[in-house]
Amino acid sequence: MKIVVASDHAGLDLKLEMIKVLEERKNSGEDIEINDIGTHDKNSTDYPMWGEKAAVEVAEGRADKGLIICGTGMGISLAANKVKGVRAAVCSDTYTAKMSREHNNCNMLALGARTLGTGLATDILNIWLDTPFEEGGRHQRRVDMLVDIENRRLK
Ligand code: RB5
């Protein structure tokens, strides 16, 4: 699995912690390729740019999943969700993380560096990565409806 990772300045420290989690998974034998596209320093930068850059990697198939981090996870998720084909979930608890995969087939996870401790963020990330979409049935129909909204409403 290829995962694109991005944050703004507020999300940088948590992003580096989450990259360690991803590297641990990789070192345990998981097929995982990490692409950290930035930001790489603490200079103030704008979350919409990072949300869009990461989302485009997913939407254009260069990444299977995306992890995006800003102060709250909110701004960067709003940016990512403007990109057709992206379903980014802001998660502050493990149940939402699980459901965002199982029911919504979210392909991007947004975390808040100012709202989450590293321990909880780690649990959220691991559960999100470990949970498959519940294929078929009502969940597929509802995700298809989301895609239909994109096709009708977005250029
Ligand atoms: C940056 O100060 C902050 O606004 C940003 O990281 C994010 O929380 C926005 O949603």
PDB file of N, CA and C in Angstrom, residues 55-92:
ATOM      1  N   ALA A  55      -4.398  15.068  -1.400  1.00  0.00           N
ATOM      2  CA  ALA A  55      -5.616  14.506  -1.985  1.00  0.00           C
ATOM      3  C   ALA A  55      -5.432  14.171  -3.466  1.00  0.00           C
ATOM      4  N   VAL A  56      -4.692  15.005  -4.156  1.00  0.00           N
ATOM      5  CA  VAL A  56      -4.449  14.761  -5.584  1.00  0.00           C
ATOM      6  C   VAL A  56      -3.643  13.472  -5.773  1.00  0.00           C
ATOM      7  N   GLU A  57      -2.723  13.196  -4.857  1.00  0.00           N
ATOM      8  CA  GLU A  57      -1.949  11.939  -4.941  1.00  0.00           C
ATOM      9  C   GLU A  57      -2.893  10.733  -4.864  1.00  0.00           C
ATOM     10  N   VAL A  58      -3.899  10.832  -3.997  1.00  0.00           N
ATOM     11  CA  VAL A  58      -4.866   9.730  -3.852  1.00  0.00           C
ATOM     12  C   VAL A  58      -5.806   9.704  -5.063  1.00  0.00           C
ATOM     13  N   ALA A  59      -6.347  10.856  -5.409  1.00  0.00           N
ATOM     14  CA  ALA A  59      -7.334  10.919  -6.493  1.00  0.00           C
ATOM     15  C   ALA A  59      -6.743  10.464  -7.822  1.00  0.00           C
ATOM     16  N   GLU A  60      -5.454  10.729  -8.019  1.00  0.00           N
ATOM     17  CA  GLU A  60      -4.815  10.363  -9.296  1.00  0.00           C
ATOM     18  C   GLU A  60      -4.105   9.011  -9.238  1.00  0.00           C
ATOM     19  N   GLY A  61      -4.303   8.297  -8.123  1.00  0.00           N
ATOM     20  CA  GLY A  61      -3.863   6.901  -8.037  1.00  0.00           C
ATOM     21  C   GLY A  61      -2.400   6.687  -7.691  1.00  0.00           C
ATOM     22  N   ARG A  62      -1.690   7.751  -7.342  1.00  0.00           N
ATOM     23  CA  ARG A  62      -0.282   7.566  -6.948  1.00  0.00           C
ATOM     24  C   ARG A  62      -0.176   7.107  -5.494  1.00  0.00           C
ATOM     25  N   ALA A  63      -1.255   7.268  -4.755  1.00  0.00           N
ATOM     26  CA  ALA A  63      -1.319   6.752  -3.379  1.00  0.00           C
ATOM     27  C   ALA A  63      -2.648   6.028  -3.202  1.00  0.00           C
ATOM     28  N   ASP A  64      -2.618   4.965  -2.389  1.00  0.00           N
ATOM     29  CA  ASP A  64      -3.855   4.245  -2.086  1.00  0.00           C
ATOM     30  C   ASP A  64      -4.628   4.933  -0.965  1.00  0.00           C
ATOM     31  N   LYS A  65      -3.864   5.492  -0.023  1.00  0.00           N
ATOM     32  CA  LYS A  65      -4.478   6.157   1.126  1.00  0.00           C
ATOM     33  C   LYS A  65      -3.671   7.399   1.469  1.00  0.00           C
ATOM     34  N   GLY A  66      -4.296   8.273   2.262  1.00  0.00           N
ATOM     35  CA  GLY A  66      -3.617   9.490   2.676  1.00  0.00           C
ATOM     36  C   GLY A  66      -3.809   9.769   4.151  1.00  0.00           C
ATOM     37  N   LEU A  67      -2.762  10.323   4.749  1.00  0.00           N
ATOM     38  CA  LEU A  67      -2.827  10.764   6.150  1.00  0.00           C
ATOM     39  C   LEU A  67      -2.481  12.245   6.169  1.00  0.00           C
ATOM     40  N   ILE A  68      -3.393  13.057   6.679  1.00  0.00           N
ATOM     41  CA  ILE A  68      -3.195  14.503   6.667  1.00  0.00           C
ATOM     42  C   ILE A  68      -3.422  15.058   8.072  1.00  0.00           C
ATOM     43  N   ILE A  69      -2.592  16.005   8.438  1.00  0.00           N
ATOM     44  CA  ILE A  69      -2.612  16.489   9.828  1.00  0.00           C
ATOM     45  C   ILE A  69      -2.461  18.006   9.851  1.00  0.00           C
ATOM     46  N   CYS A  70      -3.371  18.665  10.576  1.00  0.00           N
ATOM     47  CA  CYS A  70      -3.205  20.092  10.866  1.00  0.00           C
ATOM     48  C   CYS A  70      -3.527  20.270  12.356  1.00  0.00           C
ATOM     49  N   GLY A  71      -3.829  21.485  12.789  1.00  0.00           N
ATOM     50  CA  GLY A  71      -4.080  21.695  14.217  1.00  0.00           C
ATOM     51  C   GLY A  71      -5.239  20.868  14.727  1.00  0.00           C
ATOM     52  N   THR A  72      -6.323  20.891  13.971  1.00  0.00           N
ATOM     53  CA  THR A  72      -7.530  20.165  14.374  1.00  0.00           C
ATOM     54  C   THR A  72      -7.859  18.988  13.463  1.00  0.00           C
ATOM     55  N   GLY A  73      -7.238  18.926  12.319  1.00  0.00           N
ATOM     56  CA  GLY A  73      -7.603  17.955  11.280  1.00  0.00           C
ATOM     57  C   GLY A  73      -8.715  18.482  10.385  1.00  0.00           C
ATOM     58  N   MET A  74      -9.368  19.554  10.853  1.00  0.00           N
ATOM     59  CA  MET A  74     -10.553  20.049  10.140  1.00  0.00           C
ATOM     60  C   MET A  74     -10.207  20.752   8.831  1.00  0.00           C
ATOM     61  N   GLY A  75      -9.351  21.763   8.923  1.00  0.00           N
ATOM     62  CA  GLY A  75      -9.053  22.560   7.727  1.00  0.00           C
ATOM     63  C   GLY A  75      -8.469  21.711   6.607  1.00  0.00           C
ATOM     64  N   ILE A  76      -7.518  20.874   6.968  1.00  0.00           N
ATOM     65  CA  ILE A  76      -6.841  20.076   5.940  1.00  0.00           C
ATOM     66  C   ILE A  76      -7.794  19.044   5.344  1.00  0.00           C
ATOM     67  N   SER A  77      -8.761  18.564   6.152  1.00  0.00           N
ATOM     68  CA  SER A  77      -9.757  17.614   5.619  1.00  0.00           C
ATOM     69  C   SER A  77     -10.734  18.323   4.683  1.00  0.00           C
ATOM     70  N   LEU A  78     -11.087  19.555   5.031  1.00  0.00           N
ATOM     71  CA  LEU A  78     -11.994  20.315   4.149  1.00  0.00           C
ATOM     72  C   LEU A  78     -11.349  20.495   2.785  1.00  0.00           C
ATOM     73  N   ALA A  79     -10.069  20.824   2.774  1.00  0.00           N
ATOM     74  CA  ALA A  79      -9.351  20.989   1.501  1.00  0.00           C
ATOM     75  C   ALA A  79      -9.336  19.679   0.725  1.00  0.00           C
ATOM     76  N   ALA A  80      -8.976  18.602   1.397  1.00  0.00           N
ATOM     77  CA  ALA A  80      -8.870  17.299   0.713  1.00  0.00           C
ATOM     78  C   ALA A  80     -10.226  16.881   0.136  1.00  0.00           C
ATOM     79  N   ASN A  81     -11.286  17.151   0.878  1.00  0.00           N
ATOM     80  CA  ASN A  81     -12.612  16.721   0.425  1.00  0.00           C
ATOM     81  C   ASN A  81     -13.144  17.526  -0.759  1.00  0.00           C
ATOM     82  N   LYS A  82     -12.433  18.577  -1.133  1.00  0.00           N
ATOM     83  CA  LYS A  82     -12.803  19.322  -2.355  1.00  0.00           C
ATOM     84  C   LYS A  82     -12.323  18.607  -3.615  1.00  0.00           C
ATOM     85  N   VAL A  83     -11.457  17.616  -3.426  1.00  0.00           N
ATOM     86  CA  VAL A  83     -10.885  16.915  -4.588  1.00  0.00           C
ATOM     87  C   VAL A  83     -11.744  15.696  -4.900  1.00  0.00           C
ATOM     88  N   LYS A  84     -12.182  15.612  -6.141  1.00  0.00           N
ATOM     89  CA  LYS A  84     -13.067  14.540  -6.585  1.00  0.00           C
ATOM     90  C   LYS A  84     -12.431  13.167  -6.354  1.00  0.00           C
ATOM     91  N   GLY A  85     -13.159  12.284  -5.740  1.00  0.00           N
ATOM     92  CA  GLY A  85     -12.652  10.931  -5.496  1.00  0.00           C
ATOM     93  C   GLY A  85     -12.112  10.735  -4.095  1.00  0.00           C
ATOM     94  N   VAL A  86     -12.028  11.837  -3.349  1.00  0.00           N
ATOM     95  CA  VAL A  86     -11.474  11.748  -1.991  1.00  0.00           C
ATOM     96  C   VAL A  86     -12.589  11.759  -0.956  1.00  0.00           C
ATOM     97  N   ARG A  87     -12.439  10.865   0.019  1.00  0.00           N
ATOM     98  CA  ARG A  87     -13.317  10.880   1.190  1.00  0.00           C
ATOM     99  C   ARG A  87     -12.389  10.915   2.406  1.00  0.00           C
ATOM    100  N   ALA A  88     -12.243  12.104   2.962  1.00  0.00           N
ATOM    101  CA  ALA A  88     -11.341  12.290   4.099  1.00  0.00           C
ATOM    102  C   ALA A  88     -12.148  12.369   5.385  1.00  0.00           C
ATOM    103  N   ALA A  89     -11.754  11.577   6.373  1.00  0.00           N
ATOM    104  CA  ALA A  89     -12.449  11.541   7.662  1.00  0.00           C
ATOM    105  C   ALA A  89     -11.592  12.182   8.736  1.00  0.00           C
ATOM    106  N   VAL A  90     -12.162  13.155   9.461  1.00  0.00           N
ATOM    107  CA  VAL A  90     -11.482  13.697  10.635  1.00  0.00           C
ATOM    108  C   VAL A  90     -11.854  12.796  11.802  1.00  0.00           C
ATOM    109  N   CYS A  91     -10.883  12.176  12.420  1.00  0.00           N
ATOM    110  CA  CYS A  91     -11.184  11.232  13.502  1.00  0.00           C
ATOM    111  C   CYS A  91     -10.487  11.643  14.793  1.00  0.00           C
ATOM    112  N   SER A  92     -11.277  11.683  15.857  1.00  0.00           N
ATOM    113  CA  SER A  92     -10.739  11.977  17.190  1.00  0.00           C
ATOM    114  C   SER A  92     -10.996  10.822  18.140  1.00  0.00           C
TER     115      SER A  92
END
